[in-house]
Amino acid sequence: MGIITTVHDKGKPIYDISLETGFDHFANVCETLKIKERKVCLVTDSNVANYHKETLLKFLNDRCHCKTVNEFVFLAGEENKQLDSIKQLYAYLIEEKFDRNDYLFALGGGVIGDMTGFAAATFLRGISFVQIPTSLLAMADSSIGGKTGVDFDSYKNMVGAFHQPKAVYINVRLLDTLPEREFYSGFGEIIKHGLIRDREYYLWLKENAEKIFLKDQEILKEMIYRNNEVKRHIVENDQKEQGERVLLNFGHTLGHSIEKFLHFRLLHGECVSLGMVGAAFISAERGLLSKEELQDIKMALKLYHLPVSYQGLDVEKVLEYMKNDKKMIAGKVKFILLDGIGNAVIDKTVTEEEMKQAIQYLSIED
């Protein structure tokens, strides 16, 4: 049985998150969106297209009765998350005469969701789009909240816009085709949500790891639902990241810098894992976390096959990348620390020396 959660803005419902184990209710979502006489462009990448594109095209044509169904396929990979790629989609939409009443459907992981959302936010000053995430990371994080964007050179998500989807449709069976490493990468964001806001969820993740690894459908649904409730509450309280939503950046300040330093050789969730260890180390050094809690966090990340150390990080270069992060405000980094597991706090006083020590700590093999 599916689960439907509604995301609100100032108390007003703006879109539903449908959590299913198939596409049984996908036609209902299309009917609610009233796309019967609209053009739809299914946007995906060259990897996802091999597994799921034809299934979605068939649903859109046979069950949703769209006016026309088009498809656009990006080359897969973070390196293609650039403005030049978006220009190709703009040109295609213009050639196919899409207008403001038409829809883009994003079928893919976080990269496709971000790119499609950014194109939707900026094409004709904004058209509608739907998120159909295919990776665990996208199901648990990037498909929810309306953040869209592309990288500028190798600076992650430097160009973007807030543009809420009209719907998010999560089919957990799509995880069956996800490569194992990418599956585990998603837990970088999932464990993060427990650490910043829900200690009981964090403990539940540790207790249910074996069932989760077996991809028990009901366990996966419960896991994603509980995860998304954390993010939903935070996003509803702060749509434009003016306050509380910044807490979702736990592990990302350092993680993004490591990601850039390594030229994206590690997956996003893996870099977030390293970033969370670094932030937890600073928290422990300040007495906000106990040494036992720091070790517990590292053990939980290792349980989910995520890295907690990395040899060869250049402290000065990683630090320099951090100074160019979009979260810098007036020369100061908004760092997210933990005041106990389940309670994240915003801190603007983390010093350069503390950041250096955190990067050095990540080089200690555990």
Short mmCIF file of C-alpha atoms in Angstrom, two decimals:
data_model
loop_
_atom_site.label_atom_id
_atom_site.label_comp_id
_atom_site.label_asym_id
_atom_site.label_seq_id
_atom_site.Cartn_x
_atom_site.Cartn_y
_atom_site.Cartn_z
CA MET A 1 0.00 0.00 0.00
CA GLY A 2 1.32 3.45 -0.92
CA ILE A 3 1.96 6.38 1.40
CA ILE A 4 1.11 9.94 0.40
CA THR A 5 2.66 12.87 2.26
CA THR A 6 1.80 16.48 1.51
CA VAL A 7 4.39 19.26 1.60
CA HIS A 8 3.09 22.67 2.68
CA ASP A 9 4.23 26.26 2.36
CA LYS A 10 2.89 28.57 5.08
CA GLY A 11 0.17 26.01 5.76
CA LYS A 12 -0.89 25.73 2.12
CA PRO A 13 -0.44 22.34 0.39
CA ILE A 14 1.93 22.66 -2.59
CA TYR A 15 2.69 19.06 -3.66
CA ASP A 16 2.42 15.42 -2.66
CA ILE A 17 5.16 12.85 -2.17
CA SER A 18 3.83 9.46 -3.29
CA LEU A 19 5.78 6.52 -1.88
CA GLU A 20 4.98 3.26 -3.70
CA THR A 21 6.34 -0.18 -4.58
CA GLY A 22 5.41 0.17 -8.26
CA PHE A 23 3.72 2.51 -10.72
CA ASP A 24 0.18 1.40 -9.86
CA HIS A 25 -0.96 4.89 -8.86
CA PHE A 26 1.17 6.89 -11.27
CA ALA A 27 -1.85 7.51 -13.54
CA ASN A 28 -3.71 9.00 -10.54
CA VAL A 29 -0.87 11.46 -10.02
CA CYS A 30 -1.04 12.45 -13.70
CA GLU A 31 -4.80 12.92 -13.44
CA THR A 32 -4.41 15.14 -10.37
CA LEU A 33 -1.89 17.26 -12.28
CA LYS A 34 -4.36 17.58 -15.20
CA ILE A 35 -1.75 16.87 -17.84
CA LYS A 36 -4.13 15.14 -20.25
CA GLU A 37 -3.90 17.97 -22.80
CA ARG A 38 -0.33 18.97 -21.98
CA LYS A 39 2.96 18.21 -23.60
CA VAL A 40 5.33 16.23 -21.42
CA CYS A 41 9.08 15.86 -21.85
CA LEU A 42 10.63 12.95 -19.98
CA VAL A 43 14.16 14.00 -19.03
CA THR A 44 16.65 11.32 -18.00
CA ASP A 45 20.28 10.31 -18.47
CA SER A 46 22.04 7.72 -20.58
CA ASN A 47 22.37 5.24 -17.68
CA VAL A 48 18.81 5.42 -16.33
CA ALA A 49 17.39 5.37 -19.85
CA ASN A 50 18.65 1.80 -20.31
CA TYR A 51 16.54 0.58 -17.37
CA HIS A 52 13.43 2.71 -16.91
CA LYS A 53 12.83 5.10 -19.81
CA GLU A 54 10.60 2.81 -21.88
CA THR A 55 8.47 1.89 -18.86
CA LEU A 56 7.77 5.55 -18.11
CA LEU A 57 7.15 6.45 -21.73
CA LYS A 58 4.59 3.66 -21.96
CA PHE A 59 2.81 4.84 -18.80
CA LEU A 60 2.73 8.44 -20.00
CA ASN A 61 1.38 7.44 -23.41
CA ASP A 62 -1.04 4.66 -22.42
CA ARG A 63 -2.25 5.65 -18.96
CA CYS A 64 -1.79 9.42 -18.69
CA HIS A 65 -3.02 10.33 -22.18
CA CYS A 66 -0.75 13.34 -22.58
CA LYS A 67 -1.08 15.50 -25.67
CA THR A 68 2.44 14.48 -26.74
CA VAL A 69 5.25 12.70 -24.92
CA ASN A 70 8.80 13.72 -25.76
CA GLU A 71 12.09 12.48 -24.37
CA PHE A 72 15.44 14.12 -23.75
CA VAL A 73 18.50 12.17 -22.59
CA PHE A 74 21.54 13.83 -21.01
CA LEU A 75 24.90 12.10 -20.88
CA ALA A 76 25.21 10.57 -17.41
CA GLY A 77 27.67 11.92 -14.86
CA GLU A 78 28.28 14.87 -12.54
CA GLU A 79 30.71 16.31 -15.10
CA ASN A 80 27.72 16.97 -17.39
CA LYS A 81 25.82 18.96 -14.75
CA GLN A 82 26.71 22.23 -16.48
CA LEU A 83 24.99 25.19 -18.11
CA ASP A 84 26.03 23.93 -21.56
CA SER A 85 23.95 20.80 -20.99
CA ILE A 86 20.94 22.88 -19.93
CA LYS A 87 21.29 24.95 -23.12
CA GLN A 88 20.80 21.76 -25.14
CA LEU A 89 17.54 21.07 -23.30
CA TYR A 90 16.37 24.67 -23.79
CA ALA A 91 17.00 24.35 -27.54
CA TYR A 92 15.08 21.08 -27.69
CA LEU A 93 12.08 22.50 -25.80
CA ILE A 94 12.00 25.55 -28.09
CA GLU A 95 12.17 23.38 -31.21
CA GLU A 96 9.34 21.20 -29.88
CA LYS A 97 7.27 24.30 -29.04
CA PHE A 98 6.83 23.68 -25.32
CA ASP A 99 4.96 26.43 -23.49
CA ARG A 100 4.37 27.47 -19.87
CA ASN A 101 1.50 25.02 -19.41
CA ASP A 102 3.61 21.97 -20.30
CA TYR A 103 5.60 19.66 -18.03
CA LEU A 104 9.07 18.25 -17.56
CA PHE A 105 9.33 14.87 -15.80
CA ALA A 106 12.73 14.22 -14.17
CA LEU A 107 13.55 10.50 -14.20
CA GLY A 108 16.87 9.86 -12.51
CA GLY A 109 19.12 10.54 -9.56
CA GLY A 110 20.05 13.82 -7.94
CA VAL A 111 21.93 15.16 -10.97
CA ILE A 112 18.93 14.73 -13.29
CA GLY A 113 16.52 16.07 -10.68
CA ASP A 114 18.65 19.18 -10.14
CA MET A 115 19.19 19.80 -13.86
CA THR A 116 15.56 19.25 -14.84
CA GLY A 117 14.35 21.39 -11.96
CA PHE A 118 16.74 24.20 -12.93
CA ALA A 119 15.61 24.02 -16.56
CA ALA A 120 11.97 24.10 -15.41
CA ALA A 121 12.67 27.09 -13.15
CA THR A 122 14.27 29.13 -15.91
CA PHE A 123 12.63 28.07 -19.20
CA LEU A 124 9.96 30.68 -20.07
CA ARG A 125 10.52 32.02 -16.53
CA GLY A 126 9.18 28.83 -15.03
CA ILE A 127 7.24 25.74 -16.09
CA SER A 128 6.01 22.75 -14.09
CA PHE A 129 8.02 19.64 -13.37
CA VAL A 130 7.67 16.31 -11.59
CA GLN A 131 10.37 14.38 -9.73
CA ILE A 132 10.64 10.60 -10.28
CA PRO A 133 13.82 9.73 -8.37
CA THR A 134 15.63 6.49 -9.26
CA SER A 135 18.48 6.59 -6.71
CA LEU A 136 18.22 6.24 -2.95
CA LEU A 137 20.01 9.56 -2.50
CA ALA A 138 17.44 11.33 -4.67
CA MET A 139 14.51 9.58 -2.98
CA ALA A 140 15.81 10.58 0.43
CA ASP A 141 17.04 14.08 -0.24
CA SER A 142 17.38 15.94 -3.53
CA SER A 143 13.89 15.27 -4.94
CA ILE A 144 12.27 17.05 -1.98
CA GLY A 145 12.48 20.74 -1.17
CA GLY A 146 12.70 22.54 -4.49
CA LYS A 147 16.45 23.15 -4.63
CA THR A 148 17.62 23.04 -8.24
CA GLY A 149 20.93 23.88 -9.85
CA VAL A 150 24.00 23.11 -11.90
CA ASP A 151 27.71 23.19 -11.20
CA PHE A 152 29.88 26.06 -12.43
CA ASP A 153 33.17 24.62 -13.60
CA SER A 154 33.76 22.27 -10.66
CA TYR A 155 32.03 24.41 -8.02
CA LYS A 156 29.02 22.39 -6.98
CA ASN A 157 25.50 23.85 -7.41
CA MET A 158 26.81 27.41 -7.74
CA VAL A 159 24.05 28.35 -10.22
CA GLY A 160 20.51 27.49 -9.19
CA ALA A 161 17.00 28.45 -8.18
CA PHE A 162 14.31 27.41 -5.75
CA HIS A 163 11.52 25.83 -7.81
CA GLN A 164 9.12 23.39 -6.17
CA PRO A 165 7.99 20.29 -8.10
CA LYS A 166 4.32 19.67 -8.74
CA ALA A 167 4.71 16.10 -7.44
CA VAL A 168 7.32 13.61 -6.27
CA TYR A 169 6.71 9.96 -7.17
CA ILE A 170 8.95 7.45 -5.39
CA ASN A 171 8.86 3.82 -6.55
CA VAL A 172 11.18 1.88 -4.24
CA ARG A 173 11.39 -1.03 -6.71
CA LEU A 174 13.55 1.18 -8.91
CA LEU A 175 16.29 0.60 -6.32
CA ASP A 176 16.58 -3.00 -7.56
CA THR A 177 18.58 -1.79 -10.57
CA LEU A 178 20.74 0.66 -8.60
CA PRO A 179 24.47 -0.31 -8.40
CA GLU A 180 25.44 -1.40 -4.90
CA ARG A 181 27.87 1.46 -4.29
CA GLU A 182 25.26 4.05 -5.28
CA PHE A 183 22.71 2.37 -3.02
CA TYR A 184 25.01 2.73 -0.02
CA SER A 185 25.90 6.30 -1.02
CA GLY A 186 22.30 7.29 -0.34
CA PHE A 187 22.78 6.53 3.34
CA GLY A 188 25.09 9.52 3.63
CA GLU A 189 21.97 11.71 3.47
CA ILE A 190 19.71 9.30 5.35
CA ILE A 191 22.00 8.96 8.37
CA LYS A 192 22.49 12.74 8.24
CA HIS A 193 18.76 13.30 8.76
CA GLY A 194 18.80 11.14 11.88
CA LEU A 195 21.89 12.89 13.23
CA ILE A 196 20.54 16.41 12.81
CA ARG A 197 16.97 15.97 14.00
CA ASP A 198 15.80 12.45 14.95
CA ARG A 199 17.91 10.39 17.34
CA GLU A 200 15.32 7.57 17.41
CA TYR A 201 15.46 7.27 13.64
CA TYR A 202 19.26 7.11 13.80
CA LEU A 203 19.03 4.24 16.31
CA TRP A 204 16.38 2.52 14.15
CA LEU A 205 18.73 2.64 11.17
CA LYS A 206 21.43 0.86 13.14
CA GLU A 207 19.00 -1.78 14.40
CA ASN A 208 17.44 -2.52 11.01
CA ALA A 209 20.53 -2.47 8.80
CA GLU A 210 20.31 -6.17 7.87
CA LYS A 211 16.71 -5.94 6.60
CA ILE A 212 17.53 -2.72 4.77
CA PHE A 213 20.49 -4.34 3.00
CA LEU A 214 18.17 -7.14 1.85
CA LYS A 215 15.94 -4.42 0.36
CA ASP A 216 12.84 -5.60 2.16
CA GLN A 217 10.18 -3.44 0.44
CA GLU A 218 8.21 -2.56 3.57
CA ILE A 219 11.35 -1.72 5.52
CA LEU A 220 12.57 0.48 2.68
CA LYS A 221 9.22 2.28 2.58
CA GLU A 222 9.32 2.89 6.33
CA MET A 223 12.92 4.07 6.13
CA ILE A 224 12.27 6.51 3.29
CA TYR A 225 9.01 7.75 4.85
CA ARG A 226 10.67 8.49 8.21
CA ASN A 227 13.61 10.10 6.46
CA ASN A 228 11.37 12.30 4.32
CA GLU A 229 9.35 13.39 7.33
CA VAL A 230 12.51 14.89 8.81
CA LYS A 231 13.30 16.78 5.62
CA ARG A 232 9.68 17.80 5.02
CA HIS A 233 9.35 19.44 8.43
CA ILE A 234 12.58 21.38 8.00
CA VAL A 235 11.74 22.52 4.45
CA GLU A 236 8.21 23.56 5.42
CA ASN A 237 9.64 25.77 8.16
CA ASP A 238 12.20 27.38 5.85
CA GLN A 239 11.54 27.10 2.12
CA LYS A 240 14.35 29.46 0.98
CA GLU A 241 17.13 28.41 3.39
CA GLN A 242 17.08 31.56 5.50
CA GLY A 243 17.37 29.74 8.82
CA GLU A 244 16.56 26.20 9.94
CA ARG A 245 17.01 24.61 6.51
CA VAL A 246 20.75 25.31 6.74
CA LEU A 247 20.88 22.36 9.17
CA LEU A 248 20.48 20.07 6.14
CA ASN A 249 24.02 21.10 5.16
CA PHE A 250 25.52 19.03 7.98
CA GLY A 251 28.55 17.30 6.46
CA HIS A 252 28.25 19.25 3.21
CA THR A 253 30.58 22.18 3.84
CA LEU A 254 33.60 19.91 4.17
CA GLY A 255 32.05 17.18 1.99
CA HIS A 256 31.65 19.44 -1.06
CA SER A 257 35.27 20.59 -0.72
CA ILE A 258 36.50 17.00 -0.61
CA GLU A 259 34.28 16.20 -3.59
CA LYS A 260 35.92 18.97 -5.60
CA PHE A 261 39.46 18.10 -4.44
CA LEU A 262 38.95 14.49 -5.56
CA HIS A 263 37.41 15.58 -8.89
CA PHE A 264 34.22 13.67 -8.01
CA ARG A 265 36.00 10.29 -7.75
CA LEU A 266 33.90 9.63 -4.64
CA LEU A 267 30.11 9.67 -4.77
CA HIS A 268 28.20 12.50 -3.12
CA GLY A 269 27.01 10.42 -0.17
CA GLU A 270 30.53 9.16 0.42
CA CYS A 271 31.85 12.74 0.57
CA VAL A 272 29.00 13.75 2.89
CA SER A 273 30.00 10.86 5.16
CA LEU A 274 33.55 12.21 5.39
CA GLY A 275 32.19 15.70 5.94
CA MET A 276 29.96 14.49 8.78
CA VAL A 277 32.92 12.79 10.49
CA GLY A 278 34.88 16.04 10.22
CA ALA A 279 32.01 18.09 11.64
CA ALA A 280 31.42 15.52 14.41
CA PHE A 281 35.14 15.70 15.27
CA ILE A 282 34.93 19.50 15.69
CA SER A 283 31.77 19.00 17.78
CA ALA A 284 33.58 16.51 20.01
CA GLU A 285 36.64 18.77 20.36
CA ARG A 286 34.31 21.53 21.55
CA GLY A 287 32.64 19.23 24.06
CA LEU A 288 29.28 19.19 22.25
CA LEU A 289 29.62 15.47 21.51
CA SER A 290 31.27 12.84 23.67
CA LYS A 291 34.17 10.83 22.25
CA GLU A 292 31.89 7.79 22.50
CA GLU A 293 29.23 9.52 20.37
CA LEU A 294 31.86 10.41 17.77
CA GLN A 295 32.93 6.78 17.57
CA ASP A 296 29.30 5.64 17.43
CA ILE A 297 28.67 7.90 14.42
CA LYS A 298 31.73 6.50 12.68
CA MET A 299 30.61 2.93 13.38
CA ALA A 300 27.14 3.65 11.97
CA LEU A 301 28.62 5.08 8.78
CA LYS A 302 30.96 2.11 8.41
CA LEU A 303 28.00 -0.24 8.97
CA TYR A 304 26.42 1.33 5.88
CA HIS A 305 29.63 0.91 3.85
CA LEU A 306 30.49 4.61 3.93
CA PRO A 307 34.03 5.99 4.36
CA VAL A 308 35.08 7.62 7.63
CA SER A 309 38.67 8.41 6.59
CA TYR A 310 40.57 9.10 3.37
CA GLN A 311 44.29 9.08 2.76
CA GLY A 312 45.91 11.82 0.72
CA LEU A 313 43.73 14.84 1.43
CA ASP A 314 45.65 18.08 0.90
CA VAL A 315 44.68 20.17 3.91
CA GLU A 316 45.42 23.55 2.33
CA LYS A 317 43.65 22.79 -0.96
CA VAL A 318 40.53 21.37 0.72
CA LEU A 319 40.47 24.41 2.99
CA GLU A 320 40.76 26.75 -0.01
CA TYR A 321 37.83 25.05 -1.72
CA MET A 322 35.83 25.45 1.48
CA LYS A 323 36.44 29.21 1.42
CA ASN A 324 34.82 29.33 -2.04
CA ASP A 325 31.75 27.42 -0.88
CA LYS A 326 28.38 29.07 -1.55
CA LYS A 327 27.60 28.80 2.19
CA MET A 328 30.23 31.47 2.97
CA ILE A 329 28.60 34.60 4.41
CA ALA A 330 30.76 37.74 4.72
CA GLY A 331 33.90 35.61 4.81
CA LYS A 332 32.60 33.22 7.48
CA VAL A 333 31.53 29.62 6.99
CA LYS A 334 28.12 28.58 8.31
CA PHE A 335 29.21 25.31 9.86
CA ILE A 336 26.70 22.77 11.16
CA LEU A 337 27.75 21.00 14.34
CA LEU A 338 26.06 18.45 16.59
CA ASP A 339 25.11 19.29 20.15
CA GLY A 340 24.40 15.64 20.84
CA ILE A 341 23.08 13.07 18.36
CA GLY A 342 19.79 14.30 16.93
CA ASN A 343 20.40 17.98 17.63
CA ALA A 344 22.23 20.01 14.98
CA VAL A 345 23.19 23.65 15.51
CA ILE A 346 24.38 26.45 13.23
CA ASP A 347 27.80 27.85 14.12
CA LYS A 348 29.65 30.78 12.49
CA THR A 349 32.68 30.66 14.80
CA VAL A 350 34.50 27.56 13.50
CA THR A 351 38.09 28.67 12.97
CA GLU A 352 40.46 27.86 10.14
CA GLU A 353 42.60 25.92 12.60
CA GLU A 354 39.62 23.77 13.65
CA MET A 355 38.83 23.03 10.01
CA LYS A 356 42.47 22.06 9.39
CA GLN A 357 42.40 19.70 12.36
CA ALA A 358 39.19 18.12 11.08
CA ILE A 359 40.73 17.49 7.65
CA GLN A 360 43.84 16.03 9.27
CA TYR A 361 41.63 13.81 11.46
CA LEU A 362 40.08 12.34 8.30
CA SER A 363 43.52 11.14 7.25
CA ILE A 364 43.80 8.92 10.32
CA GLU A 365 42.85 5.41 9.26
CA ASP A 366 40.18 3.86 11.46
#
